[in-house]
Coordinates of N, CA and C in Angstrom, one line a residue:
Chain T
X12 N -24.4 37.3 39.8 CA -25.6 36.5 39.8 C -25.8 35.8 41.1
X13 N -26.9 34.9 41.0 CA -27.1 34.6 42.3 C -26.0 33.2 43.0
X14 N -25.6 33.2 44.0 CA -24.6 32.3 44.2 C -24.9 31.0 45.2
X15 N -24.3 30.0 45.2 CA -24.3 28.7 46.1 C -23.1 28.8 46.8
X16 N -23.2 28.5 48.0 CA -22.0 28.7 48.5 C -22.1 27.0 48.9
X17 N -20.7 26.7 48.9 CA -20.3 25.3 49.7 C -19.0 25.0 50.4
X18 N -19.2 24.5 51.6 CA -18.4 24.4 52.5 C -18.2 22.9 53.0
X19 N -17.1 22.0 53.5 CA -15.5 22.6 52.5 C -15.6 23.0 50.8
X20 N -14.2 23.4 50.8 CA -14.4 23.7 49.2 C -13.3 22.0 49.3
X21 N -12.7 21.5 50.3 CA -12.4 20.3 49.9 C -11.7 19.9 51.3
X22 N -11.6 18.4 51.3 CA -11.7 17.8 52.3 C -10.8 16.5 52.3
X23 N -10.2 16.0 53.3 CA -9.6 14.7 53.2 C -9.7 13.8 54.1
X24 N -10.5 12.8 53.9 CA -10.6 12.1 55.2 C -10.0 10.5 55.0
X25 N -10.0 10.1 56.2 CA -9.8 8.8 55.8 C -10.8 7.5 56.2
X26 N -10.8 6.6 55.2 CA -12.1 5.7 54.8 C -12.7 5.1 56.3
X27 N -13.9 5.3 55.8 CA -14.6 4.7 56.9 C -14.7 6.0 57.9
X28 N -14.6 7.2 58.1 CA -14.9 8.1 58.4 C -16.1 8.7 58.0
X29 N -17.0 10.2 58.9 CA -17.9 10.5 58.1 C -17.5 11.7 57.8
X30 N -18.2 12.3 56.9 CA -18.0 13.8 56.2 C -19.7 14.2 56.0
X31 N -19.4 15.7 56.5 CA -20.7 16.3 55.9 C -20.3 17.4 55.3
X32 N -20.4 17.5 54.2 CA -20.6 18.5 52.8 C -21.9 19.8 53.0
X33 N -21.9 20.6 53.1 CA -22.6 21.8 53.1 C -22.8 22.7 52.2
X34 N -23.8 22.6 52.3 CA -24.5 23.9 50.7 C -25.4 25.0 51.1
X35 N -24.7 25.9 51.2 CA -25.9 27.6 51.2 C -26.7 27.5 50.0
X36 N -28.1 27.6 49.4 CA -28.5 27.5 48.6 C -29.0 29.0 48.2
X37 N -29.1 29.3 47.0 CA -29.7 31.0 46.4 C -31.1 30.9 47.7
X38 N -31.1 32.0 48.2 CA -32.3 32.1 48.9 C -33.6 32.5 47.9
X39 N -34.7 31.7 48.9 CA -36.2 31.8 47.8 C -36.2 30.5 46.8
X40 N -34.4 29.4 47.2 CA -35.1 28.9 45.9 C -35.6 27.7 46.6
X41 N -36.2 26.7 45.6 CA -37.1 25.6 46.7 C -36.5 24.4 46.5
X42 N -35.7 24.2 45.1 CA -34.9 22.8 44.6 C -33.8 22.8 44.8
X43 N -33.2 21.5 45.4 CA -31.7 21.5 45.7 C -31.9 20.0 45.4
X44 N -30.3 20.6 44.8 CA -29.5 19.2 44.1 C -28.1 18.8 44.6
X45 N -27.8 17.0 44.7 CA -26.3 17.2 45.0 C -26.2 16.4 43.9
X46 N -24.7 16.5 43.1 CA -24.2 16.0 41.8 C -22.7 15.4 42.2
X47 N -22.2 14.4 41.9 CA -20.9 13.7 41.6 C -20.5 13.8 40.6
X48 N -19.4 14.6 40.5 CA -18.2 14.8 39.1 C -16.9 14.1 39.7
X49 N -16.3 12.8 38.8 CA -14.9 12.5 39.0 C -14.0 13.2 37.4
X50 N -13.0 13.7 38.2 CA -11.5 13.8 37.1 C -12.5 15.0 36.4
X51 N -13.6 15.6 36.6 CA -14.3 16.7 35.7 C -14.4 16.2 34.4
X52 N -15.2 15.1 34.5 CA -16.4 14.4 34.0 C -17.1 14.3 33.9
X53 N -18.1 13.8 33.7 CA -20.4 13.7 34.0 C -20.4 14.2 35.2
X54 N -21.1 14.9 35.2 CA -22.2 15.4 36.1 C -23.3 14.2 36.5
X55 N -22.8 13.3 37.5 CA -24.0 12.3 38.1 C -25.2 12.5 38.9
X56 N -25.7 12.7 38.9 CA -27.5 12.6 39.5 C -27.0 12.4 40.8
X57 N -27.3 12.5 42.1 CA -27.3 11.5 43.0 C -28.7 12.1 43.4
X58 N -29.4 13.4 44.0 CA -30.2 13.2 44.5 C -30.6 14.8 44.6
X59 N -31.9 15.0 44.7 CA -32.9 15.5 44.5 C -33.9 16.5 45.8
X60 N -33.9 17.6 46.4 CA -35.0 17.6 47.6 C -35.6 18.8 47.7
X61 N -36.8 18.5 47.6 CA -37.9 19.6 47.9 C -39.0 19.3 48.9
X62 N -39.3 21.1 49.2 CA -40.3 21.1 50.4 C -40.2 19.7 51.8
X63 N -38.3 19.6 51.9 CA -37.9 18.8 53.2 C -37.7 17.3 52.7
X64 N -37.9 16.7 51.4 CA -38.0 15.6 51.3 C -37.3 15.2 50.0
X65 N -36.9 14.2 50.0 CA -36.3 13.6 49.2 C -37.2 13.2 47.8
X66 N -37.0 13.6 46.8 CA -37.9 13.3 45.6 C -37.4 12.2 44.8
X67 N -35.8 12.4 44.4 CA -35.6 11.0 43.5 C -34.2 11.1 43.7
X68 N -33.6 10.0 43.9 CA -32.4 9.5 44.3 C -32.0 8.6 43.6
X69 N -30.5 8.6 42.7 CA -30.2 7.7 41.9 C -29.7 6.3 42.6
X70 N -29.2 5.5 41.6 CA -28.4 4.5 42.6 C -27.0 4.9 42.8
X71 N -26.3 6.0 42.2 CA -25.6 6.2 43.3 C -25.3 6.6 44.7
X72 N -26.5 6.8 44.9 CA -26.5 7.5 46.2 C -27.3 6.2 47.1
X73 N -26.2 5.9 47.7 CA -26.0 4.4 48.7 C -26.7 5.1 50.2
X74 N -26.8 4.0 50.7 CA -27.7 4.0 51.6 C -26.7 4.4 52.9
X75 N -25.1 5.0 52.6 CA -24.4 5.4 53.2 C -24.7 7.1 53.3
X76 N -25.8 7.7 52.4 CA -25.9 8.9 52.2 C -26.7 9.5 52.8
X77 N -27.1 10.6 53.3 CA -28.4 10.7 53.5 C -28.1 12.5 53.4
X78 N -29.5 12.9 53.3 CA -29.7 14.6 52.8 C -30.1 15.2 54.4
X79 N -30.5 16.5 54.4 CA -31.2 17.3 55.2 C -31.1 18.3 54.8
X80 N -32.1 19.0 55.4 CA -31.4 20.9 55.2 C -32.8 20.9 56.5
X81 N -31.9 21.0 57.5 CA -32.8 21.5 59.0 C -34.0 22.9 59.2
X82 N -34.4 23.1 59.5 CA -34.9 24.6 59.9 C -34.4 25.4 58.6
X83 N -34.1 25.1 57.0 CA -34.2 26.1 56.3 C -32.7 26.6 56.3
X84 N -31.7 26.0 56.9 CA -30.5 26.5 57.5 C -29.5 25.5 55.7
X85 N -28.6 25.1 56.1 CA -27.3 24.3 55.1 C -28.2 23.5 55.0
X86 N -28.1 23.4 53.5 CA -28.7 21.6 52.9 C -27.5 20.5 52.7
X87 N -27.5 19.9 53.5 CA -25.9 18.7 53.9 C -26.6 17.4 52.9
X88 N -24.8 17.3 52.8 CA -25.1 15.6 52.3 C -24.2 15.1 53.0
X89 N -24.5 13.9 53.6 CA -23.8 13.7 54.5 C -23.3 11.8 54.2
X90 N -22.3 11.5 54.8 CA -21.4 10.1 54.2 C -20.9 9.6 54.8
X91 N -21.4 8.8 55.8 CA -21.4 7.7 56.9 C -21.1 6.1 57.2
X92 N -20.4 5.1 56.6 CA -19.4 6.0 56.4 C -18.7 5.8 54.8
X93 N -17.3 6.3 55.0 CA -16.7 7.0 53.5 C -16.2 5.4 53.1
X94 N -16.2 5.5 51.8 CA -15.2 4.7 50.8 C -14.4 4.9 50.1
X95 N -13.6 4.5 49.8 CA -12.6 4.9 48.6 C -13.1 5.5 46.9
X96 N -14.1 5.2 47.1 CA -15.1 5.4 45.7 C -15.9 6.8 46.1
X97 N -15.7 7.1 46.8 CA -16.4 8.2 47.1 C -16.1 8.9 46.9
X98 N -14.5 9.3 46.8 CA -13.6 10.6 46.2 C -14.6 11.0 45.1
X99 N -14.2 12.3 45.0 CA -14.9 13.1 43.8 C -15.1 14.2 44.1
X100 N -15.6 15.2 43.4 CA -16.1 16.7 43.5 C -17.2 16.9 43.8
X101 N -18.2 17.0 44.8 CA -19.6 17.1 44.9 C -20.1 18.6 44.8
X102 N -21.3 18.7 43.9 CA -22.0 20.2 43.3 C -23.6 20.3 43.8
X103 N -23.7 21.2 45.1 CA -24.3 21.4 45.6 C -25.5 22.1 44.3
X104 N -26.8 22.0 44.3 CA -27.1 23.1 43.1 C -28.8 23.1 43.6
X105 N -29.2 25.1 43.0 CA -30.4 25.3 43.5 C -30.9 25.6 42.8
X106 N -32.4 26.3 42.2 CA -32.9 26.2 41.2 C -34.5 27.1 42.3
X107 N -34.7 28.1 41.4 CA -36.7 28.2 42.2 C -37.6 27.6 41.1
X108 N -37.8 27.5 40.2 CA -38.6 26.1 39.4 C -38.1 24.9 39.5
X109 N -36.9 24.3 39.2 CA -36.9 22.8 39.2 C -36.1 22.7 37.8
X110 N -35.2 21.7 37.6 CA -34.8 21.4 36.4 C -35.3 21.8 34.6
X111 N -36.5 21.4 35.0 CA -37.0 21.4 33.2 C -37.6 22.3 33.0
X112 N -37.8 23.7 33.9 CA -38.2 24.8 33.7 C -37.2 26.2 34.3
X113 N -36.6 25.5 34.7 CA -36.0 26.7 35.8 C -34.0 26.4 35.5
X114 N -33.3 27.3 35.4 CA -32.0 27.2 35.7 C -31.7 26.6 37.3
X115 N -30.6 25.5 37.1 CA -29.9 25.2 38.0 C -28.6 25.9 38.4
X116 N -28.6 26.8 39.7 CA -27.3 27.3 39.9 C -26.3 26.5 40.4
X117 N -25.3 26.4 40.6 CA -24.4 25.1 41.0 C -23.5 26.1 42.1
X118 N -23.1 25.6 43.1 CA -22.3 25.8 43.7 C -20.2 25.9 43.4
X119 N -19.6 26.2 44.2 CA -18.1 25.5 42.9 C -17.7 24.7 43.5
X120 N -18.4 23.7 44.4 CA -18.0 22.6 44.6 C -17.2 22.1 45.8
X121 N -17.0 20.7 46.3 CA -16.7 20.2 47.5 C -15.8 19.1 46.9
X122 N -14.5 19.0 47.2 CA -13.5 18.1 46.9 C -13.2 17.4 47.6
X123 N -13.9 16.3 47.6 CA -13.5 14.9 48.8 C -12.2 14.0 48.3
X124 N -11.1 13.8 48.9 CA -10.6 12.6 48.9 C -10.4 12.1 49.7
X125 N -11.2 10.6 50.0 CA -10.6 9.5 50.8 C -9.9 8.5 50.6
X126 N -8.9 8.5 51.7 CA -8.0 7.6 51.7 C -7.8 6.5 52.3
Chain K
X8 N -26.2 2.8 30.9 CA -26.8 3.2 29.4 C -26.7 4.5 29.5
X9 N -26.0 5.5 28.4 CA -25.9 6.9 28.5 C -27.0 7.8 28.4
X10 N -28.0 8.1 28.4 CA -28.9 8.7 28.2 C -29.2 9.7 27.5
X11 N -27.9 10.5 27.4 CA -27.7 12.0 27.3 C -25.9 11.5 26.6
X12 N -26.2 11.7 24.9 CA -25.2 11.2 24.1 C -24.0 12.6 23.8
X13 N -23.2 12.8 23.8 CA -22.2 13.9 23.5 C -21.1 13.5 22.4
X14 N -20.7 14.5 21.2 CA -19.4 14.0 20.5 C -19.1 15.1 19.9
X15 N -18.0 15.5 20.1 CA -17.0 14.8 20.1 C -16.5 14.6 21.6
X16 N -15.5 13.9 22.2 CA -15.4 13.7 23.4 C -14.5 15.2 24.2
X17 N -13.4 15.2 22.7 CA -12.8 17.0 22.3 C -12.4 17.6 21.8
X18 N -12.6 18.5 21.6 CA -12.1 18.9 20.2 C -11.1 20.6 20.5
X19 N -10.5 20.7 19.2 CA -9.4 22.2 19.3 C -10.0 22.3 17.9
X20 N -10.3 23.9 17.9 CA -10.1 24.7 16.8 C -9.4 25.9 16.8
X21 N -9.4 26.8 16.2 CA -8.5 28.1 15.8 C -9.7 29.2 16.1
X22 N -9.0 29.9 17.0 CA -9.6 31.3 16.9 C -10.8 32.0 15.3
X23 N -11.5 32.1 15.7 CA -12.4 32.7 14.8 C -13.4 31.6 13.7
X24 N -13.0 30.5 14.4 CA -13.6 29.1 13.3 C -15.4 29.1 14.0
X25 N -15.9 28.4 13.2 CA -17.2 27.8 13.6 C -17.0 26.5 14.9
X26 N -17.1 26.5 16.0 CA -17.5 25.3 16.7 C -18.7 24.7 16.5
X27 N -19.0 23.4 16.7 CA -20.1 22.7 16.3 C -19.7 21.3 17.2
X28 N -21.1 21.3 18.3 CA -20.5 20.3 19.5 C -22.2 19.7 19.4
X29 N -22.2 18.2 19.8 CA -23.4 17.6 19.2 C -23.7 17.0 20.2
X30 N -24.9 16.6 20.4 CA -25.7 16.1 21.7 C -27.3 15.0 20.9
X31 N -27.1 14.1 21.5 CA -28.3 13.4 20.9 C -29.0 12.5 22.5
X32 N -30.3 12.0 22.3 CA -30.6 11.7 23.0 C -32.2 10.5 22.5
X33 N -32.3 10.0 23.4 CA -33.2 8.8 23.1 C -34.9 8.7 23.7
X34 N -34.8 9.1 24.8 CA -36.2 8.9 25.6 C -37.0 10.5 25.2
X35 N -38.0 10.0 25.0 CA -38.8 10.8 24.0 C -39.5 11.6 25.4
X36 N -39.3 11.4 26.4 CA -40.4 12.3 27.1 C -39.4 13.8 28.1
X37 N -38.1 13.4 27.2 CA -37.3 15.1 27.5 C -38.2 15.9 26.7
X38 N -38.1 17.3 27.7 CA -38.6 18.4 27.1 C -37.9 19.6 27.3
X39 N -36.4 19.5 28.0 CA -35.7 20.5 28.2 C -34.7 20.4 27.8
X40 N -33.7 21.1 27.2 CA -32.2 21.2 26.9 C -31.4 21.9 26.9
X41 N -30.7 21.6 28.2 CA -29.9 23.2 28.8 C -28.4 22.8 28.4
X42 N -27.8 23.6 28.0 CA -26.3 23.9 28.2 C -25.5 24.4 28.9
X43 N -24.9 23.5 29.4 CA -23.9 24.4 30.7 C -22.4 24.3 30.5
X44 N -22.0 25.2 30.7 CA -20.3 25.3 30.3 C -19.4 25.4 31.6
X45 N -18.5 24.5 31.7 CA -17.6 24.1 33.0 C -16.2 24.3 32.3
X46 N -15.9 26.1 32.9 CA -14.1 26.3 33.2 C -13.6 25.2 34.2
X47 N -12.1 25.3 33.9 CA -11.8 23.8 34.9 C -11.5 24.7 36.3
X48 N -11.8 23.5 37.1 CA -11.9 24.0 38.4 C -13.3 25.0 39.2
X49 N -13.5 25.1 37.8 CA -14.8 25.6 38.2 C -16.5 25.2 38.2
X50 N -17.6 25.8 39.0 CA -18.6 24.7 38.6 C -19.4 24.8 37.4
X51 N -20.2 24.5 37.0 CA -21.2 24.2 35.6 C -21.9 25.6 35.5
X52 N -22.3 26.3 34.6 CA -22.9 27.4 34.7 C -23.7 27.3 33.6
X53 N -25.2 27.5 33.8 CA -25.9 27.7 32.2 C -25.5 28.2 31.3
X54 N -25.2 28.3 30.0 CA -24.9 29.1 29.0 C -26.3 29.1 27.9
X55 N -26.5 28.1 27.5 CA -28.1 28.3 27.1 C -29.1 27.2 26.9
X56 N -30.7 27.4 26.7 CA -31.1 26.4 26.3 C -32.5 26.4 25.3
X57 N -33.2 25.0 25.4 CA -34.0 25.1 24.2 C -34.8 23.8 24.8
X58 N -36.5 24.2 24.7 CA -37.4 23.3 24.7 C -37.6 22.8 23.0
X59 N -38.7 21.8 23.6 CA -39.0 21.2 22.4 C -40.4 21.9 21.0
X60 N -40.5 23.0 21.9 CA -41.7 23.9 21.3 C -40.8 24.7 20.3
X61 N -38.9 25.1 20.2 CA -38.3 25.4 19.2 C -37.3 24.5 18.3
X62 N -37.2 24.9 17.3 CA -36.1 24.4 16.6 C -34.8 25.0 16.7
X63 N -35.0 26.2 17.3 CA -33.7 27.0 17.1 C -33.6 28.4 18.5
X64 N -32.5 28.0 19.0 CA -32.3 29.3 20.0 C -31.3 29.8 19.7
X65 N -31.1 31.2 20.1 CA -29.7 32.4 19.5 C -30.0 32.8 20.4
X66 N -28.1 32.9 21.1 CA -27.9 34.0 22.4 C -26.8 34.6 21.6
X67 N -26.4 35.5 20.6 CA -25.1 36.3 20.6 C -24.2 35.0 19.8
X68 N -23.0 34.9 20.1 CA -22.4 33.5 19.0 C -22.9 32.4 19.1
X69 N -23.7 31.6 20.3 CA -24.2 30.9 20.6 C -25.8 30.1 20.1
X70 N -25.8 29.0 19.3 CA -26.9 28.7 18.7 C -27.1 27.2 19.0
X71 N -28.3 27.2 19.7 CA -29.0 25.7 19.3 C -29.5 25.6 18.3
X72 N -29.3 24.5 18.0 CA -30.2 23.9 16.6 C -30.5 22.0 17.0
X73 N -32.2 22.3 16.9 CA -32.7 21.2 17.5 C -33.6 20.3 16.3
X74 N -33.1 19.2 15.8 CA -33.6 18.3 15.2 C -34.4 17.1 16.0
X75 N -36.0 17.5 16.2 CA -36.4 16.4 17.5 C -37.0 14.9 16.7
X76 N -36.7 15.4 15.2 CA -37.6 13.9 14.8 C -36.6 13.0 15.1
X77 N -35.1 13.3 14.8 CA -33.9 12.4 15.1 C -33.8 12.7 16.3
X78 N -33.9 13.8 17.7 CA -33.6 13.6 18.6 C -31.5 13.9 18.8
X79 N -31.8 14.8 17.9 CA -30.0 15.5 18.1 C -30.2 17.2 17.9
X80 N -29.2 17.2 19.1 CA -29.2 19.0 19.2 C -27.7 19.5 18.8
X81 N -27.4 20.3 18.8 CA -25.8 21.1 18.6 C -25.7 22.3 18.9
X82 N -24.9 22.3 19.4 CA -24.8 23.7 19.7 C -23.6 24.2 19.0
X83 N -23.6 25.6 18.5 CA -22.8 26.3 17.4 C -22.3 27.1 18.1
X84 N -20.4 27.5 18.0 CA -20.4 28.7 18.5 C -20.1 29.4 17.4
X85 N -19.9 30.5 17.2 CA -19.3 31.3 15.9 C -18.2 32.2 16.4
X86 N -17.2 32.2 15.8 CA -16.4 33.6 15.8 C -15.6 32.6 17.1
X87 N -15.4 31.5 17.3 CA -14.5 30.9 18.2 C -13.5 31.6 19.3
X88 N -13.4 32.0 20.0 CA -12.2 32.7 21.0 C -11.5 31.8 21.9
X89 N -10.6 32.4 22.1 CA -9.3 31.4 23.5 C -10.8 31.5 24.6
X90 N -11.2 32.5 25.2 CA -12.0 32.3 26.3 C -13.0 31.1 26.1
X91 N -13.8 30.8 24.9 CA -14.2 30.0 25.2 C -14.0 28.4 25.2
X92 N -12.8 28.7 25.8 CA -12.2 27.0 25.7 C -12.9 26.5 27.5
X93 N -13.4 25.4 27.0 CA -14.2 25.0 28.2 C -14.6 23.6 28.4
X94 N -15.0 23.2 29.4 CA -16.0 21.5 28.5 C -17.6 22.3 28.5
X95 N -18.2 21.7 27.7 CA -19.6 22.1 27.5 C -20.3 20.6 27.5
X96 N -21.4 20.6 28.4 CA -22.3 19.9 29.0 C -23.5 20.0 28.3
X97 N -24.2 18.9 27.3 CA -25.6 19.0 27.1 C -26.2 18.6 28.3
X98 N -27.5 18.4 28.6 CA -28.2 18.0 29.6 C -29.8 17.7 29.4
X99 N -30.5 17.3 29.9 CA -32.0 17.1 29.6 C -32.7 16.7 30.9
X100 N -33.4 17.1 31.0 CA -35.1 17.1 31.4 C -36.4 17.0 31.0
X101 N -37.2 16.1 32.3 CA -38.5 15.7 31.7 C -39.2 16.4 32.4
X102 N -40.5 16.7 31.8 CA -41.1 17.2 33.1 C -42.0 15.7 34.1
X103 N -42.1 17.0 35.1 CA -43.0 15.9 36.4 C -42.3 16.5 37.4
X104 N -42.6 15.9 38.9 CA -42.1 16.0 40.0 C -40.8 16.1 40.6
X105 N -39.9 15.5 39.8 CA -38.6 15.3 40.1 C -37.5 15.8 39.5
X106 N -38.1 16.8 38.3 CA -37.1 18.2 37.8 C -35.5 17.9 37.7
X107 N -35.1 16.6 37.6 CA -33.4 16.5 37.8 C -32.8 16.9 36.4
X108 N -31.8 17.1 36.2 CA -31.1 17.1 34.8 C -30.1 16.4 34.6
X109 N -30.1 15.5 34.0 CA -29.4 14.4 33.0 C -28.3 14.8 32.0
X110 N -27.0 14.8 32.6 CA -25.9 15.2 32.1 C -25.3 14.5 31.2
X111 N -24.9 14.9 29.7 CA -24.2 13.8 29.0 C -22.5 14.0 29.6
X112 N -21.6 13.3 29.1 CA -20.4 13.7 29.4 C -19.8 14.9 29.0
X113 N -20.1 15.2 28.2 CA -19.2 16.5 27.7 C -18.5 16.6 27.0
X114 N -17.9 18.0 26.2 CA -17.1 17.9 24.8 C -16.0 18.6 25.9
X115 N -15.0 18.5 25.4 CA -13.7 19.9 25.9 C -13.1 20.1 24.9
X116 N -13.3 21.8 24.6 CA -13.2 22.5 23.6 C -11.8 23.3 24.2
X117 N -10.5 23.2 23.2 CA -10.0 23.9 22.9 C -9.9 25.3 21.8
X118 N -9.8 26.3 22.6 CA -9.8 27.4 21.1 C -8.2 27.6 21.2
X119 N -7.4 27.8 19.8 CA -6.1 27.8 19.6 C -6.2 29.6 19.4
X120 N -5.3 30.2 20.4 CA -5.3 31.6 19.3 C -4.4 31.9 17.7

């Protein structure tokens, strides 16, 4: 099936550093998602982006965050800088309709720990 | 506030039993409910879903059954196997512009052979 790729598959930095997280998304599709899972737990919201822009961003996604995906190329999420709360599994995920009509494919994920 | 309600938190059954994993939910303007099933270490992958235009979806062992006047779904597996030992994720969506999906916590299902 169609795949997400994400790079690192995990990472360790230490606090107050930055990390950027990278997601190949299914090509053709137009929605991308990043998600926070601790201990493989909820699936948290953080944030949302279509046609270059940010659509809805939860409160977890602090103002330490920020999205891109340049020229069509890696859609990054990027964490400037890190906290200790920040550890977690992040799920890159794409979709060509959008959530409430369309399957979300998920990536298998980016393993942050900071220390 | 949880949004997106899940119980049991986990459960074990025996090879060949009925599973039965329950999802409820409150804000009336969901109209999607997808199922996604997360092997560990691995990421979330659809298994199935169900708008609010059905009562009932069937993929093979796999059954929604959607009660929307109470606003609780479940999902059924039949014929239980070791493979599908997993956590299973209800989820929801509204429509509009911002298409996200709303994860409850999730059941983790043991199958015993």
């Amino acid at each position: 099936g169609p795949k997400v790729l994400q790079i690192p598959s995990h990472q360790i930095i230490d606090m107050g550093q930055m990390v950027t997280l990278n997601c190949d998304p299914v090509s053709n599709h137009l929605y991308f998602y990043w998600y926070k899972q601790i201990l493989g737990q909820q699936m948290e919201f953080l944030v949302n982006f279509y046609n270059g822009k940010v659509m809805e961003k939860s409160k977890l996604f602090k103002d330490q965050f920020s999205v891109e995906r340049p020229d069509g190329s890696y859609f990054t999420l990027k964490i400037q800088p890190t906290a200790l709360e920040d550890s977690a599994v992040y799920f890159c995920a794409s979709s060509s309709t959008g959530g409430n009509t369309g399957q979300l494919y998920f990536g298998e994920g980016s393993k942050l720990t900071v220390l | 506030q949880q949004q997106v309600r899940q119980s049991p938190q986990s459960l074990t059954v025996w090879e060949g039993e009925t599973t039965i994993l329950n999802c409820s939910y409150e804000d009336s303007t969901f109209d999607y409910f997808p199922w996604y099933r997360q092997f560990p270490g691995k990421s979330p992958a659809l298994l199935i879903a169900i708008s609010l235009v059905s009562n009932k979806k069937e993929d093979g062992r796999f059954t929604i059954f959607f009660n929307k006047r109470e606003k609780k779904l479940s999902l059924h597996i039949t014929d239980s196997q070791p493979g599908d030992s997993a956590t299973y994720f209800c989820a929801a969506s509204r429509a509009g512009n911002t298409r996200k999906l709303i994860f409850g916590l999730g059941t983790t299902l043991q199958v015993q052979p």
